[in-house]
Short mmCIF file of C-alpha atoms in Angstrom, two decimals:
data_model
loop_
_atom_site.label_atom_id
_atom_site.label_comp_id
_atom_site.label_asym_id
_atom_site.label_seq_id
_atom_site.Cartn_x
_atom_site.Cartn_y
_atom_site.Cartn_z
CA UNK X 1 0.00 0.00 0.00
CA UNK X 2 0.92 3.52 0.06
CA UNK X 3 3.44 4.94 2.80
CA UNK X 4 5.36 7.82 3.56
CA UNK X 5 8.44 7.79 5.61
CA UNK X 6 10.12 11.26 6.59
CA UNK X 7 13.32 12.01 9.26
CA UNK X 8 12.46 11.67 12.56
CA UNK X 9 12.90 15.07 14.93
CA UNK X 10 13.60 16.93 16.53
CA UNK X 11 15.17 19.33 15.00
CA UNK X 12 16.62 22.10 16.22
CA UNK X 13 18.22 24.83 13.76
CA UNK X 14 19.47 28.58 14.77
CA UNK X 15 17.48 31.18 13.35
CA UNK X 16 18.61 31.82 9.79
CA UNK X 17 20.35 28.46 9.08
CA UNK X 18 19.38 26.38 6.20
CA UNK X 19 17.16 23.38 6.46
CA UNK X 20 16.36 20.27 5.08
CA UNK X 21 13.38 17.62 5.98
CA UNK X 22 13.77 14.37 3.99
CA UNK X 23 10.52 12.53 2.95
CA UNK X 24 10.16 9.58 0.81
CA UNK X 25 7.25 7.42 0.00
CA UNK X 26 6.08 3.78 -1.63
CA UNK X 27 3.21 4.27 -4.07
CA UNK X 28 1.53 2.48 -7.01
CA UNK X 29 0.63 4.67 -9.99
CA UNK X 30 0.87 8.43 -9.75
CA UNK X 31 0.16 10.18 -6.75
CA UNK X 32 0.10 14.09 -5.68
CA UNK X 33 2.20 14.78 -2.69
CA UNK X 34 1.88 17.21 -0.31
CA UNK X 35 3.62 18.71 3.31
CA UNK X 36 1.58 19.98 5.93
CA UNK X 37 2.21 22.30 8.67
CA UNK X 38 1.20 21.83 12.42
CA UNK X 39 1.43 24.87 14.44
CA UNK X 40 1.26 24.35 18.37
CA UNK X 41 -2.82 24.03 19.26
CA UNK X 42 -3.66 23.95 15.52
CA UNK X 43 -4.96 21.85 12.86
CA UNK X 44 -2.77 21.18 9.84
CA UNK X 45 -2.77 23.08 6.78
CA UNK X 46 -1.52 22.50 3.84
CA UNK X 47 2.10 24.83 3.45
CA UNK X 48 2.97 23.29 -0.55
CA UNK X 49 1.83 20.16 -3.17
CA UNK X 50 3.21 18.68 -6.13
CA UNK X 51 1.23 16.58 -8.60
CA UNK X 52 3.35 15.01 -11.32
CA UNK X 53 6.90 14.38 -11.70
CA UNK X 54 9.27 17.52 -11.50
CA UNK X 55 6.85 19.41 -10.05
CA UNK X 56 8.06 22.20 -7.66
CA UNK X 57 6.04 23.14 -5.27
CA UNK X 58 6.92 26.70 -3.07
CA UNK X 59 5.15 28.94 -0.40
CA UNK X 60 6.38 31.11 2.55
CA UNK X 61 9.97 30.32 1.25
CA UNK X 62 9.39 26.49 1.27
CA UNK X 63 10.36 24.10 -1.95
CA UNK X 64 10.30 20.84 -2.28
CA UNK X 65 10.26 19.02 -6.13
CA UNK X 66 8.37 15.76 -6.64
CA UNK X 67 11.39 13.35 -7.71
CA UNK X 68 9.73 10.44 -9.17
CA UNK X 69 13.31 8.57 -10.04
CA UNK X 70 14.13 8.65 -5.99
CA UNK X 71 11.06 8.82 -4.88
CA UNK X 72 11.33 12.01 -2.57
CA UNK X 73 9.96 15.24 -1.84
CA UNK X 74 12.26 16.74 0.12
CA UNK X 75 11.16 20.06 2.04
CA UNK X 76 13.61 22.62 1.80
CA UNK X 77 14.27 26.01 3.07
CA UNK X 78 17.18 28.76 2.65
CA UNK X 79 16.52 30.94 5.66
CA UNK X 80 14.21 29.44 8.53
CA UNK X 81 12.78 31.96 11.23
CA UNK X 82 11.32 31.42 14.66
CA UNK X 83 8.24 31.44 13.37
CA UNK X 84 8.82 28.35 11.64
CA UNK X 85 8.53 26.59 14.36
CA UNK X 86 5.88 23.96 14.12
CA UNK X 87 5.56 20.18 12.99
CA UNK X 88 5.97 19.04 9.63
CA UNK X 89 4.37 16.44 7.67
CA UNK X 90 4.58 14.89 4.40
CA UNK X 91 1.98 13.29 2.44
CA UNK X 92 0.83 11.42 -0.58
CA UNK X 93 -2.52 10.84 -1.69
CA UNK X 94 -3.57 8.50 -5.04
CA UNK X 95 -6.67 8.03 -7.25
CA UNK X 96 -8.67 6.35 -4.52
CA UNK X 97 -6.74 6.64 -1.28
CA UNK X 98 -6.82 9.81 0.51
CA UNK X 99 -4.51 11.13 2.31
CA UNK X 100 -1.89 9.01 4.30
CA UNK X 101 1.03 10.87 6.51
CA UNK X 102 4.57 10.57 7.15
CA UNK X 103 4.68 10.56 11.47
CA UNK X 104 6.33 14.46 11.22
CA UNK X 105 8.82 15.95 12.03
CA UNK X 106 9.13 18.54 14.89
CA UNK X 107 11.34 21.81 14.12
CA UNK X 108 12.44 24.24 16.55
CA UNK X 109 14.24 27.38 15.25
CA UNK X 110 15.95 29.51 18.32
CA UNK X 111 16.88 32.61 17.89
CA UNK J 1 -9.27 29.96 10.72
CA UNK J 2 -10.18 26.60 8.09
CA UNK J 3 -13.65 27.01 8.48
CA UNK J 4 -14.01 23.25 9.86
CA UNK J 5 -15.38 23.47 13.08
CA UNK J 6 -14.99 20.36 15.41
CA UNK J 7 -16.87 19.94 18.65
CA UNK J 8 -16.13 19.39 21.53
CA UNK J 9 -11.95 20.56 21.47
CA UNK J 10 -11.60 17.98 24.96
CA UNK J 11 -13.35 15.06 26.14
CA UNK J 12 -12.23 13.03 29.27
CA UNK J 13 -14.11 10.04 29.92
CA UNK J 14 -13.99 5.91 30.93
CA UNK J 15 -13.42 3.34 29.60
CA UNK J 16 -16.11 1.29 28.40
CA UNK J 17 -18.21 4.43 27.65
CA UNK J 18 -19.18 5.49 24.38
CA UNK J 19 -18.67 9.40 23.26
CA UNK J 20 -19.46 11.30 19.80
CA UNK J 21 -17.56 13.90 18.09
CA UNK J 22 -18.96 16.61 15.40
CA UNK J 23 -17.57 18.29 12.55
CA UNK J 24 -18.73 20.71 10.44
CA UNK J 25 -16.88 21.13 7.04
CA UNK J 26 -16.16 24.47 5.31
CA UNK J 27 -19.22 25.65 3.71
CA UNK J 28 -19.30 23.99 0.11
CA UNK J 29 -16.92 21.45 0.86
CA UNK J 30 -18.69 17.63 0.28
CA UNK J 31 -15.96 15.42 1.83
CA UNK J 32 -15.19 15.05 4.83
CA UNK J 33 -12.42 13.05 6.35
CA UNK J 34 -11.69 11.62 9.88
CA UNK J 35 -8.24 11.11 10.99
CA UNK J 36 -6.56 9.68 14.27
CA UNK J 37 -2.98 11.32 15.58
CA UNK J 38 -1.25 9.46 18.58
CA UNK J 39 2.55 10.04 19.39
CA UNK J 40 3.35 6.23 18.84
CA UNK J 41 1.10 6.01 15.61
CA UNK J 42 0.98 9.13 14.15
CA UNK J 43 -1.90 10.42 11.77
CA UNK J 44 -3.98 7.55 10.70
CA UNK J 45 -6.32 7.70 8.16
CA UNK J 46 -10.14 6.23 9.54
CA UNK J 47 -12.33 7.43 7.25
CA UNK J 48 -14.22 9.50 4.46
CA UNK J 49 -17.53 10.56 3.27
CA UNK J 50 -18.63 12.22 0.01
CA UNK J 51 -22.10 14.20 0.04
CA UNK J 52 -23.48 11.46 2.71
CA UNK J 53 -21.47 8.12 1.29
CA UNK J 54 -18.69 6.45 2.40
CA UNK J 55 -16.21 6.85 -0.11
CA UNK J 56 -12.99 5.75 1.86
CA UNK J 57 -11.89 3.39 4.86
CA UNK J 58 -8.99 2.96 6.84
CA UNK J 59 -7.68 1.73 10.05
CA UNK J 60 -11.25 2.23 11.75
CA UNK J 61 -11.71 -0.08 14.42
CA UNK J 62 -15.04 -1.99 14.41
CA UNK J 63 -15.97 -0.13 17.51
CA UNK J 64 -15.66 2.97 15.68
CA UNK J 65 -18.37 4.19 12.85
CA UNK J 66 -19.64 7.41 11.89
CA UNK J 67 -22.25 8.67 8.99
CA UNK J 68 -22.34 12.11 7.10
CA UNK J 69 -25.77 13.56 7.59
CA UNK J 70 -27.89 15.67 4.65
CA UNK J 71 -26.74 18.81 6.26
CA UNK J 72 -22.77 17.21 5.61
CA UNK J 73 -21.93 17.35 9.05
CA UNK J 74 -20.53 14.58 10.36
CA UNK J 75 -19.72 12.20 13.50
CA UNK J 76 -17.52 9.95 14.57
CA UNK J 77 -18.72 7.77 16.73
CA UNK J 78 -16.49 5.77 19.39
CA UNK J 79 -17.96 2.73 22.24
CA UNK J 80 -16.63 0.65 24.35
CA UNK J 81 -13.18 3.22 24.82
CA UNK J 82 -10.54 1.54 25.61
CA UNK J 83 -7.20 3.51 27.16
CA UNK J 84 -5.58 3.02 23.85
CA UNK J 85 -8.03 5.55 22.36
CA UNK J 86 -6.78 8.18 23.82
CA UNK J 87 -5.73 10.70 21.24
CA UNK J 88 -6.34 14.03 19.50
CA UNK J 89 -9.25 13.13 16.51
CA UNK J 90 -9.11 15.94 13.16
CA UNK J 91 -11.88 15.80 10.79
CA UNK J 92 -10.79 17.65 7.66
CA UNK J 93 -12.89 18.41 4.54
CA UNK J 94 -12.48 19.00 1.29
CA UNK J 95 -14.90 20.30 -2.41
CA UNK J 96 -14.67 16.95 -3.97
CA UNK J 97 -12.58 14.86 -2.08
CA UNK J 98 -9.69 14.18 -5.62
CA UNK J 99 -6.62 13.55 -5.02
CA UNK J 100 -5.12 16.46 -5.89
CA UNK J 101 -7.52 18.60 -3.48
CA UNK J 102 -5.97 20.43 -0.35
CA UNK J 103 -7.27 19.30 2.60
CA UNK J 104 -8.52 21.80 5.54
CA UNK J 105 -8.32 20.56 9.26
CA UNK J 106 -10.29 21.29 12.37
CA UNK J 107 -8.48 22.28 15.26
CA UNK J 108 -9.25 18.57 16.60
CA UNK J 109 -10.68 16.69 19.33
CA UNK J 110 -8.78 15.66 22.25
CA UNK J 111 -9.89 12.18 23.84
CA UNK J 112 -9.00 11.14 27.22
CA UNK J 113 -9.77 7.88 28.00
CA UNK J 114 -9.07 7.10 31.74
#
């Protein structure tokens, strides 16, 4: 069936340093992937999604591109801030499965 | 603010007992999607519902059901609670419930089964 598997946290990163959250996933066919957000007390929302091959997707300063030869989607960014701070989780979702989730990973930036 | 609205945000109670939880999707959204999250599991699919149907099921326990009513609100229903319950419960929903769709999440329901 369809997994994700992402780094385990914590991690910890001073403000401004670069940062890199490795997710990869088992799927049959094509499916869209996607990272989430969890800020403390909150639902998740959706921070980016990619839905074919070579896809980038961005937001708030956040990439990752849908490699379909490693199977990743990597979440990536240059310059994290305090705000930052939050859980992150990656997902994949196919034709008739919805959504399934990587465990997250829990970032702290400190300033 | 998603615009999913989940009710009640903390529920303590014993086990054996049986408790139900409410969501209310955004307004125009059709699916609606139940999810688990537990620190030793972590977010586990249970189930979905498109304009009243069941569309989708995962790791729902047999104790567990829930319906989508004409209105599209929706409950989860949970008996006989065992300790192992405990855990924070998001309904999400989404217009169509495809798979390319982004998914919005309730701030969540958080179970304590003592």
């Amino acid at each position: 069936g369809n997994s994700v598997t992402q780094m385990e946290g914590p991690v910890t990163l001073s403000e401004e340093a670069f940062l890199t959250i490795n997710c990869t996933y088992t799927a049959t066919g094509y499916p869209s992937l996607f990272w989430y957000v969890q800020y403390p007390g909150e639902g998740l929302q959706l921070l980016l999604k990619a839905t074919k091959a070579d896809d980038k997707g961005s937001n708030k300063g956040f990439e990752a591109t849908y490699r379909k030869e490693t199977t990743s989607f990597h979440l990536e960014k240059g310059s994290v801030q305090v705000s930052d701070s939050a859980v992150y989780f990656c997902a994949l979702s196919g034709r008739n499965t919805p959504l399934v989730f990587g465990k997250g990973t829990r970032l702290s930036v400190i300033a | 603010d998603s615009g999913v609205t989940q009710t009640p945000k903390h529920l303590i109670t014993a086990t054996g007992q049986r408790v139900t939880l409410r969501c209310s999707p955004r307004s125009g959204d059709l699916s609606v999607y139940w999810y688990q999250q537990s620190l030793d599991q972590g977010l586990q699919f249970l189930i979905q519902y498109y304009n009243g149907e069941e569309r989708a099921k995962g790791n729902i326990l047999e104790r567990f059901s829930a319906q989508q009513f004409p209105d599209l609100h929706s409950e989860l229903n949970l008996s006989s609670l065992e300790l192992g319950d405990s855990a924070l419960y998001f309904c999400a929903s989404s217009v169509e419930g495809s798979k390319n769709e982004k998914l919005f999440f309730g701030s969540g329901t958080q179970l304590s089964v003592l």
